[in-house]
PDB file of C-alpha atoms in Angstrom:
ATOM      1  CA  MET A   1      26.304 -23.479  22.656  1.00  0.00           C
ATOM      2  CA  THR A   2      24.203 -22.830  19.560  1.00  0.00           C
ATOM      3  CA  ARG A   3      26.048 -20.987  16.801  1.00  0.00           C
ATOM      4  CA  THR A   4      24.725 -19.281  13.695  1.00  0.00           C
ATOM      5  CA  THR A   5      26.505 -19.259  10.334  1.00  0.00           C
ATOM      6  CA  ARG A   6      27.769 -15.905   9.096  1.00  0.00           C
ATOM      7  CA  ARG A   7      27.434 -15.241   5.364  1.00  0.00           C
ATOM      8  CA  PRO A   8      30.763 -14.595   3.594  1.00  0.00           C
ATOM      9  CA  GLY A   9      31.662 -10.946   3.133  1.00  0.00           C
ATOM     10  CA  GLN A  10      29.118  -9.677   5.683  1.00  0.00           C
ATOM     11  CA  ALA A  11      31.459  -8.675   8.500  1.00  0.00           C
ATOM     12  CA  LEU A  12      30.146  -5.562  10.181  1.00  0.00           C
ATOM     13  CA  LEU A  13      32.013  -2.321   9.611  1.00  0.00           C
ATOM     14  CA  SER A  14      31.876  -1.621  13.326  1.00  0.00           C
ATOM     15  CA  ASP A  15      33.630  -4.916  13.982  1.00  0.00           C
ATOM     16  CA  ALA A  16      36.496  -3.879  11.704  1.00  0.00           C
ATOM     17  CA  ARG A  17      36.874  -0.566  13.493  1.00  0.00           C
ATOM     18  CA  LEU A  18      36.793  -2.300  16.850  1.00  0.00           C
ATOM     19  CA  ALA A  19      39.439  -4.768  15.705  1.00  0.00           C
ATOM     20  CA  ARG A  20      41.727  -1.934  14.577  1.00  0.00           C
ATOM     21  CA  LEU A  21      41.320  -0.204  17.908  1.00  0.00           C
ATOM     22  CA  LEU A  22      42.120  -3.351  19.841  1.00  0.00           C
ATOM     23  CA  ARG A  23      45.225  -4.027  17.777  1.00  0.00           C
ATOM     24  CA  ARG A  24      46.721  -0.735  18.947  1.00  0.00           C
ATOM     25  CA  ALA A  25      46.427  -1.654  22.637  1.00  0.00           C
ATOM     26  CA  PRO A  26      48.909  -3.820  24.581  1.00  0.00           C
ATOM     27  CA  SER A  27      48.201  -7.508  23.997  1.00  0.00           C
ATOM     28  CA  TRP A  28      47.897  -8.243  27.701  1.00  0.00           C
ATOM     29  CA  LEU A  29      45.041  -5.741  27.917  1.00  0.00           C
ATOM     30  CA  VAL A  30      43.008  -6.932  24.942  1.00  0.00           C
ATOM     31  CA  ASP A  31      43.817 -10.587  24.290  1.00  0.00           C
ATOM     32  CA  LYS A  32      41.082 -12.907  25.464  1.00  0.00           C
ATOM     33  CA  VAL A  33      42.164 -15.117  28.352  1.00  0.00           C
ATOM     34  CA  PRO A  34      41.574 -18.874  27.993  1.00  0.00           C
ATOM     35  CA  ARG A  35      38.109 -19.970  29.058  1.00  0.00           C
ATOM     36  CA  ASP A  36      35.718 -22.866  28.596  1.00  0.00           C
ATOM     37  CA  HIS A  37      32.174 -21.572  28.910  1.00  0.00           C
ATOM     38  CA  ARG A  38      30.515 -24.081  26.633  1.00  0.00           C
ATOM     39  CA  GLU A  39      26.982 -25.173  27.472  1.00  0.00           C
ATOM     40  CA  SER A  40      24.403 -27.412  25.893  1.00  0.00           C
ATOM     41  CA  ASP A  41      21.961 -26.149  23.271  1.00  0.00           C
ATOM     42  CA  GLU A  42      19.098 -26.542  25.728  1.00  0.00           C
ATOM     43  CA  ALA A  43      20.909 -24.544  28.418  1.00  0.00           C
ATOM     44  CA  PHE A  44      21.720 -21.850  25.857  1.00  0.00           C
ATOM     45  CA  ARG A  45      18.082 -21.607  24.710  1.00  0.00           C
ATOM     46  CA  ARG A  46      16.938 -21.425  28.332  1.00  0.00           C
ATOM     47  CA  ARG A  47      19.431 -18.640  29.026  1.00  0.00           C
ATOM     48  CA  ARG A  48      18.051 -16.674  26.085  1.00  0.00           C
ATOM     49  CA  ARG A  49      14.459 -17.098  27.251  1.00  0.00           C
ATOM     50  CA  VAL A  50      15.306 -15.935  30.758  1.00  0.00           C
ATOM     51  CA  THR A  51      17.328 -12.931  29.633  1.00  0.00           C
ATOM     52  CA  ALA A  52      14.646 -11.830  27.173  1.00  0.00           C
ATOM     53  CA  GLY A  53      11.967 -11.810  29.853  1.00  0.00           C
ATOM     54  CA  VAL A  54      14.147 -10.177  32.502  1.00  0.00           C
ATOM     55  CA  SER A  55      15.345  -7.495  30.063  1.00  0.00           C
ATOM     56  CA  LEU A  56      11.766  -6.364  29.504  1.00  0.00           C
ATOM     57  CA  ALA A  57      10.792  -6.572  33.173  1.00  0.00           C
ATOM     58  CA  GLY A  58      13.909  -4.778  34.389  1.00  0.00           C
ATOM     59  CA  ALA A  59      13.659  -2.005  31.807  1.00  0.00           C
ATOM     60  CA  GLY A  60      10.026  -1.383  32.706  1.00  0.00           C
ATOM     61  CA  LEU A  61      10.806  -1.221  36.412  1.00  0.00           C
ATOM     62  CA  LEU A  62      13.764   1.072  35.735  1.00  0.00           C
ATOM     63  CA  GLY A  63      11.504   3.522  33.926  1.00  0.00           C
ATOM     64  CA  VAL A  64       9.018   3.523  36.792  1.00  0.00           C
ATOM     65  CA  SER A  65      11.733   4.020  39.413  1.00  0.00           C
ATOM     66  CA  LEU A  66      13.026   7.209  37.792  1.00  0.00           C
ATOM     67  CA  SER A  67       9.518   8.640  37.600  1.00  0.00           C
ATOM     68  CA  GLN A  68       9.364   8.799  41.407  1.00  0.00           C
ATOM     69  CA  LYS A  69      10.154  11.823  43.554  1.00  0.00           C
ATOM     70  CA  PRO A  70      13.750  12.093  44.765  1.00  0.00           C
ATOM     71  CA  ASN A  71      14.337  10.893  48.326  1.00  0.00           C
ATOM     72  CA  SER A  72      10.951   9.168  48.423  1.00  0.00           C
ATOM     73  CA  THR A  73      10.392   5.711  49.862  1.00  0.00           C
ATOM     74  CA  SER A  74       8.994   4.563  46.533  1.00  0.00           C
ATOM     75  CA  PHE A  75      12.158   5.668  44.716  1.00  0.00           C
ATOM     76  CA  TYR A  76      14.489   3.721  46.991  1.00  0.00           C
ATOM     77  CA  ALA A  77      12.214   0.676  47.028  1.00  0.00           C
ATOM     78  CA  LEU A  78      11.834   0.593  43.248  1.00  0.00           C
ATOM     79  CA  THR A  79      15.525   1.160  42.517  1.00  0.00           C
ATOM     80  CA  MET A  80      16.433  -1.699  44.843  1.00  0.00           C
ATOM     81  CA  GLY A  81      13.747  -3.708  43.068  1.00  0.00           C
ATOM     82  CA  VAL A  82      15.468  -3.020  39.754  1.00  0.00           C
ATOM     83  CA  ALA A  83      18.764  -4.252  41.191  1.00  0.00           C
ATOM     84  CA  GLY A  84      17.070  -7.356  42.552  1.00  0.00           C
ATOM     85  CA  THR A  85      15.517  -8.049  39.145  1.00  0.00           C
ATOM     86  CA  TRP A  86      18.886  -7.885  37.372  1.00  0.00           C
ATOM     87  CA  VAL A  87      20.593 -10.107  39.939  1.00  0.00           C
ATOM     88  CA  ALA A  88      17.782 -12.661  40.049  1.00  0.00           C
ATOM     89  CA  GLY A  89      17.682 -12.800  36.253  1.00  0.00           C
ATOM     90  CA  GLY A  90      21.429 -13.185  36.019  1.00  0.00           C
ATOM     91  CA  LEU A  91      21.564 -16.013  38.515  1.00  0.00           C
ATOM     92  CA  ALA A  92      18.514 -17.765  37.061  1.00  0.00           C
ATOM     93  CA  SER A  93      19.907 -17.722  33.523  1.00  0.00           C
ATOM     94  CA  GLY A  94      22.782 -20.089  34.186  1.00  0.00           C
ATOM     95  CA  PRO A  95      26.416 -20.146  35.339  1.00  0.00           C
ATOM     96  CA  LEU A  96      28.267 -16.843  35.733  1.00  0.00           C
ATOM     97  CA  HIS A  97      32.042 -16.367  35.817  1.00  0.00           C
ATOM     98  CA  LEU A  98      34.342 -13.894  37.579  1.00  0.00           C
ATOM     99  CA  GLY A  99      36.978 -13.975  34.866  1.00  0.00           C
ATOM    100  CA  TRP A 100      40.726 -13.524  34.724  1.00  0.00           C
ATOM    101  CA  VAL A 101      43.098 -10.863  33.472  1.00  0.00           C
ATOM    102  CA  GLN A 102      46.398 -11.466  31.755  1.00  0.00           C
ATOM    103  CA  THR A 103      49.464  -9.753  33.215  1.00  0.00           C
ATOM    104  CA  PRO A 104      52.399  -8.393  31.175  1.00  0.00           C
ATOM    105  CA  LYS A 105      54.282 -11.508  32.314  1.00  0.00           C
ATOM    106  CA  ALA A 106      51.646 -13.752  30.700  1.00  0.00           C
ATOM    107  CA  THR A 107      50.258 -15.006  34.005  1.00  0.00           C
ATOM    108  CA  LEU A 108      46.586 -14.981  34.987  1.00  0.00           C
ATOM    109  CA  ARG A 109      45.032 -13.333  38.013  1.00  0.00           C
ATOM    110  CA  ARG A 110      41.669 -12.005  39.055  1.00  0.00           C
ATOM    111  CA  PRO A 111      41.096  -8.475  37.689  1.00  0.00           C
ATOM    112  CA  LEU A 112      41.540  -5.793  40.332  1.00  0.00           C
ATOM    113  CA  LEU A 113      43.757  -2.765  39.711  1.00  0.00           C
ATOM    114  CA  THR A 114      43.216  -2.388  35.954  1.00  0.00           C
ATOM    115  CA  PRO A 115      39.392  -2.192  36.219  1.00  0.00           C
ATOM    116  CA  VAL A 116      39.641   0.437  38.970  1.00  0.00           C
ATOM    117  CA  VAL A 117      41.984   2.530  36.816  1.00  0.00           C
ATOM    118  CA  ALA A 118      39.592   2.100  33.880  1.00  0.00           C
ATOM    119  CA  GLY A 119      36.707   3.335  36.014  1.00  0.00           C
ATOM    120  CA  ALA A 120      38.684   6.412  37.093  1.00  0.00           C
ATOM    121  CA  ALA A 121      39.674   7.131  33.485  1.00  0.00           C
ATOM    122  CA  ALA A 122      36.053   6.802  32.358  1.00  0.00           C
ATOM    123  CA  PHE A 123      35.005   9.256  35.061  1.00  0.00           C
ATOM    124  CA  ALA A 124      37.626  11.758  33.887  1.00  0.00           C
ATOM    125  CA  GLY A 125      36.201  11.561  30.384  1.00  0.00           C
ATOM    126  CA  PHE A 126      32.647  12.008  31.629  1.00  0.00           C
ATOM    127  CA  TYR A 127      33.612  14.936  33.840  1.00  0.00           C
ATOM    128  CA  GLY A 128      35.027  16.666  30.781  1.00  0.00           C
ATOM    129  CA  ALA A 129      31.846  15.821  28.864  1.00  0.00           C
ATOM    130  CA  ALA A 130      29.761  17.248  31.725  1.00  0.00           C
ATOM    131  CA  LEU A 131      31.597  20.563  31.433  1.00  0.00           C
ATOM    132  CA  VAL A 132      30.583  20.637  27.778  1.00  0.00           C
ATOM    133  CA  ALA A 133      27.010  19.520  28.562  1.00  0.00           C
ATOM    134  CA  LYS A 134      26.559  22.523  30.873  1.00  0.00           C
ATOM    135  CA  ARG A 135      26.846  24.712  27.764  1.00  0.00           C
ATOM    136  CA  ILE A 136      24.163  22.773  25.862  1.00  0.00           C
ATOM    137  CA  PRO A 137      20.738  23.570  27.394  1.00  0.00           C
ATOM    138  CA  PRO A 138      18.951  20.264  26.592  1.00  0.00           C
ATOM    139  CA  LEU A 139      21.844  18.158  27.952  1.00  0.00           C
ATOM    140  CA  ASP A 140      22.320  20.509  30.895  1.00  0.00           C
ATOM    141  CA  ALA A 141      18.679  20.035  31.847  1.00  0.00           C
ATOM    142  CA  ALA A 142      18.816  16.255  31.366  1.00  0.00           C
ATOM    143  CA  VAL A 143      21.921  15.825  33.514  1.00  0.00           C
ATOM    144  CA  SER A 144      20.531  18.138  36.199  1.00  0.00           C
ATOM    145  CA  ARG A 145      17.327  16.138  36.448  1.00  0.00           C
ATOM    146  CA  VAL A 146      19.270  12.913  36.926  1.00  0.00           C
ATOM    147  CA  LEU A 147      21.403  14.508  39.618  1.00  0.00           C
ATOM    148  CA  ARG A 148      18.294  15.572  41.555  1.00  0.00           C
ATOM    149  CA  TYR A 149      18.244  12.108  43.059  1.00  0.00           C
ATOM    150  CA  ALA A 150      21.749  12.551  44.473  1.00  0.00           C
ATOM    151  CA  GLN A 151      21.365  16.215  45.440  1.00  0.00           C
ATOM    152  CA  GLN A 152      18.074  15.787  47.294  1.00  0.00           C
ATOM    153  CA  GLY A 153      18.488  12.237  48.538  1.00  0.00           C
ATOM    154  CA  SER A 154      19.979  10.653  51.639  1.00  0.00           C
ATOM    155  CA  PRO A 155      23.704  10.168  50.883  1.00  0.00           C
ATOM    156  CA  PRO A 156      23.922   6.664  52.399  1.00  0.00           C
ATOM    157  CA  LEU A 157      20.775   5.495  50.612  1.00  0.00           C
ATOM    158  CA  VAL A 158      21.748   7.061  47.291  1.00  0.00           C
ATOM    159  CA  LEU A 159      25.201   5.461  47.501  1.00  0.00           C
ATOM    160  CA  THR A 160      23.677   2.090  48.387  1.00  0.00           C
ATOM    161  CA  THR A 161      21.171   2.097  45.546  1.00  0.00           C
ATOM    162  CA  THR A 162      23.742   3.398  43.060  1.00  0.00           C
ATOM    163  CA  LEU A 163      26.251   0.677  43.876  1.00  0.00           C
ATOM    164  CA  ALA A 164      23.569  -2.019  44.064  1.00  0.00           C
ATOM    165  CA  ASN A 165      22.253  -1.155  40.617  1.00  0.00           C
ATOM    166  CA  GLY A 166      25.689  -0.794  39.055  1.00  0.00           C
ATOM    167  CA  LEU A 167      26.841  -4.193  40.290  1.00  0.00           C
ATOM    168  CA  ALA A 168      23.502  -5.804  39.461  1.00  0.00           C
ATOM    169  CA  GLU A 169      23.635  -4.498  35.890  1.00  0.00           C
ATOM    170  CA  GLU A 170      26.977  -6.227  35.396  1.00  0.00           C
ATOM    171  CA  VAL A 171      25.637  -9.504  36.766  1.00  0.00           C
ATOM    172  CA  PHE A 172      22.852  -9.407  34.211  1.00  0.00           C
ATOM    173  CA  PHE A 173      24.096  -7.535  31.143  1.00  0.00           C
ATOM    174  CA  ARG A 174      27.731  -8.634  31.118  1.00  0.00           C
ATOM    175  CA  GLY A 175      27.023 -11.936  32.803  1.00  0.00           C
ATOM    176  CA  ALA A 176      23.771 -13.497  31.614  1.00  0.00           C
ATOM    177  CA  LEU A 177      22.967 -11.365  28.566  1.00  0.00           C
ATOM    178  CA  TYR A 178      26.495 -11.401  27.157  1.00  0.00           C
ATOM    179  CA  ALA A 179      26.493 -15.197  27.326  1.00  0.00           C
ATOM    180  CA  ALA A 180      23.041 -15.307  25.732  1.00  0.00           C
ATOM    181  CA  ALA A 181      24.242 -13.156  22.820  1.00  0.00           C
ATOM    182  CA  GLY A 182      26.175 -16.105  21.389  1.00  0.00           C
ATOM    183  CA  VAL A 183      29.567 -16.162  19.703  1.00  0.00           C
ATOM    184  CA  HIS A 184      28.901 -13.555  16.996  1.00  0.00           C
ATOM    185  CA  HIS A 185      29.178  -9.876  18.019  1.00  0.00           C
ATOM    186  CA  PRO A 186      28.372 -10.356  21.742  1.00  0.00           C
ATOM    187  CA  VAL A 187      29.978  -6.983  22.574  1.00  0.00           C
ATOM    188  CA  LEU A 188      27.733  -5.074  20.177  1.00  0.00           C
ATOM    189  CA  LYS A 189      24.593  -7.110  20.893  1.00  0.00           C
ATOM    190  CA  SER A 190      24.812  -6.888  24.679  1.00  0.00           C
ATOM    191  CA  SER A 191      25.708  -3.191  24.521  1.00  0.00           C
ATOM    192  CA  ALA A 192      22.732  -2.475  22.258  1.00  0.00           C
ATOM    193  CA  VAL A 193      20.318  -4.174  24.655  1.00  0.00           C
ATOM    194  CA  TYR A 194      21.886  -2.281  27.566  1.00  0.00           C
ATOM    195  CA  THR A 195      21.255   1.022  25.798  1.00  0.00           C
ATOM    196  CA  LEU A 196      17.712   0.014  24.851  1.00  0.00           C
ATOM    197  CA  ALA A 197      16.971  -0.796  28.482  1.00  0.00           C
ATOM    198  CA  THR A 198      18.266   2.645  29.475  1.00  0.00           C
ATOM    199  CA  VAL A 199      15.849   4.272  27.013  1.00  0.00           C
ATOM    200  CA  ALA A 200      13.126   3.363  29.523  1.00  0.00           C
ATOM    201  CA  THR A 201      14.455   6.144  31.788  1.00  0.00           C
ATOM    202  CA  ARG A 202      13.388   8.694  29.132  1.00  0.00           C
ATOM    203  CA  ASN A 203      16.512  10.707  29.905  1.00  0.00           C
ATOM    204  CA  PRO A 204      18.876  11.523  27.018  1.00  0.00           C
ATOM    205  CA  ALA A 205      21.879  11.945  29.315  1.00  0.00           C
ATOM    206  CA  LEU A 206      21.542   8.430  30.695  1.00  0.00           C
ATOM    207  CA  VAL A 207      20.974   6.974  27.236  1.00  0.00           C
ATOM    208  CA  LEU A 208      24.055   8.712  25.842  1.00  0.00           C
ATOM    209  CA  ALA A 209      26.161   7.593  28.809  1.00  0.00           C
ATOM    210  CA  SER A 210      25.058   3.992  28.347  1.00  0.00           C
ATOM    211  CA  VAL A 211      26.647   3.759  24.894  1.00  0.00           C
ATOM    212  CA  PRO A 212      30.362   4.225  25.717  1.00  0.00           C
ATOM    213  CA  MET A 213      30.070   2.629  29.151  1.00  0.00           C
ATOM    214  CA  GLY A 214      28.150  -0.365  27.791  1.00  0.00           C
ATOM    215  CA  LEU A 215      30.869  -0.916  25.204  1.00  0.00           C
ATOM    216  CA  LEU A 216      33.631  -0.566  27.802  1.00  0.00           C
ATOM    217  CA  PHE A 217      31.990  -3.049  30.163  1.00  0.00           C
ATOM    218  CA  ALA A 218      31.319  -5.500  27.345  1.00  0.00           C
ATOM    219  CA  LEU A 219      34.921  -5.270  26.099  1.00  0.00           C
ATOM    220  CA  GLN A 220      36.105  -6.059  29.619  1.00  0.00           C
ATOM    221  CA  ARG A 221      33.785  -9.054  29.658  1.00  0.00           C
ATOM    222  CA  ARG A 222      35.175 -10.154  26.290  1.00  0.00           C
ATOM    223  CA  VAL A 223      38.800  -9.979  27.423  1.00  0.00           C
ATOM    224  CA  THR A 224      38.462 -11.403  30.942  1.00  0.00           C
ATOM    225  CA  GLY A 225      35.671 -13.893  30.347  1.00  0.00           C
ATOM    226  CA  GLY A 226      33.811 -12.775  33.463  1.00  0.00           C
ATOM    227  CA  ILE A 227      32.001 -10.033  35.358  1.00  0.00           C
ATOM    228  CA  GLN A 228      34.531  -9.025  38.033  1.00  0.00           C
ATOM    229  CA  ALA A 229      36.344  -6.480  35.840  1.00  0.00           C
ATOM    230  CA  PRO A 230      33.206  -4.648  34.633  1.00  0.00           C
ATOM    231  CA  MET A 231      31.772  -4.726  38.158  1.00  0.00           C
ATOM    232  CA  LEU A 232      34.853  -3.001  39.599  1.00  0.00           C
ATOM    233  CA  THR A 233      34.961  -0.474  36.766  1.00  0.00           C
ATOM    234  CA  HIS A 234      31.250   0.275  37.103  1.00  0.00           C
ATOM    235  CA  ALA A 235      31.506   0.702  40.880  1.00  0.00           C
ATOM    236  CA  THR A 236      34.543   3.005  40.630  1.00  0.00           C
ATOM    237  CA  TRP A 237      32.943   5.109  37.897  1.00  0.00           C
ATOM    238  CA  SER A 238      29.635   5.354  39.768  1.00  0.00           C
ATOM    239  CA  VAL A 239      31.170   6.426  43.084  1.00  0.00           C
ATOM    240  CA  LEU A 240      33.276   9.133  41.433  1.00  0.00           C
ATOM    241  CA  MET A 241      30.318  10.384  39.383  1.00  0.00           C
ATOM    242  CA  LEU A 242      28.170  10.490  42.519  1.00  0.00           C
ATOM    243  CA  ARG A 243      30.833  12.368  44.451  1.00  0.00           C
ATOM    244  CA  TYR A 244      31.963  14.971  41.927  1.00  0.00           C
ATOM    245  CA  LEU A 245      29.158  15.568  39.412  1.00  0.00           C
ATOM    246  CA  PRO A 246      26.362  16.921  41.679  1.00  0.00           C
ATOM    247  CA  PRO A 247      28.447  19.912  42.874  1.00  0.00           C
ATOM    248  CA  LEU A 248      29.141  20.793  39.246  1.00  0.00           C
ATOM    249  CA  PHE A 249      25.402  21.221  38.601  1.00  0.00           C
ATOM    250  CA  ALA A 250      24.401  22.471  42.054  1.00  0.00           C
ATOM    251  CA  ASP A 251      23.532  25.922  40.677  1.00  0.00           C
ATOM    252  CA  GLU A 252      20.941  24.515  38.246  1.00  0.00           C
ATOM    253  CA  PRO A 253      17.293  25.143  39.326  1.00  0.00           C
ATOM    254  CA  SER A 254      16.124  21.718  38.145  1.00  0.00           C
ATOM    255  CA  VAL A 255      18.505  20.004  40.564  1.00  0.00           C
ATOM    256  CA  ASN A 256      16.277  21.178  43.401  1.00  0.00           C
ATOM    257  CA  ASP A 257      13.001  20.422  41.615  1.00  0.00           C
ATOM    258  CA  PRO A 258      11.247  17.704  43.682  1.00  0.00           C
ATOM    259  CA  HIS A 259       8.966  16.645  40.835  1.00  0.00           C
ATOM    260  CA  PRO A 260      10.026  14.054  38.250  1.00  0.00           C
ATOM    261  CA  ALA A 261      10.191  15.302  34.692  1.00  0.00           C
ATOM    262  CA  GLU A 262       9.303  13.440  31.508  1.00  0.00           C
ATOM    263  CA  GLU A 263      12.115  13.014  29.015  1.00  0.00           C
ATOM    264  CA  LEU A 264      12.525  11.884  25.406  1.00  0.00           C
TER     265      LEU A 264
END
């Protein structure tokens, strides 16, 4: 894998803060498991070309999908198209890995319970943030307009597209893009691109949500060396958000507005 040389004394301040945070956590939760994901320079360059092109295509399609009317055929078709773009790009970029998690007994296993707990904890934090957002008119309106798609849509179809996109994002952003970021600051680089892609939705609530969740998913990718942990966390978080957030904003007029609204 191609590596770039870091100039002495230019460590990012954010890296130092992240390192301090990680040192406070149990070692079995934050220590990177052994992995050998080396690839040739040519394969690495190809991965970067693929992820660059797919990032632009997927972000553009994401923006178009959330400009459609809730519960419309075009909305469901385009959102599934976004998921397909992320998955196709992830698979085309090169090898992907499920990853491992270290247990307190220093053994390795596939991540399962810990990512689900992390997803539930993330939801609890976002539910608290949503209670605050209801008191801030611009955020209240932004969240309400996102939740229109759940409130007005077909529950089975909304659940399907939500899960499909959540899992597909992990295949691409924490699978292909994280690997394409290289060995220096992959957590910050992949999270930044994830947030930039979300800007295409033109919704401040989604952009703000992408920052902490992108970092959480990327940290899970860093520790486990694969996409299984962030996929499980993303799925758990998404299902809980879909189940419990719409009722919280059900009294907002914009939740029942059938017309898409421009944001940002």
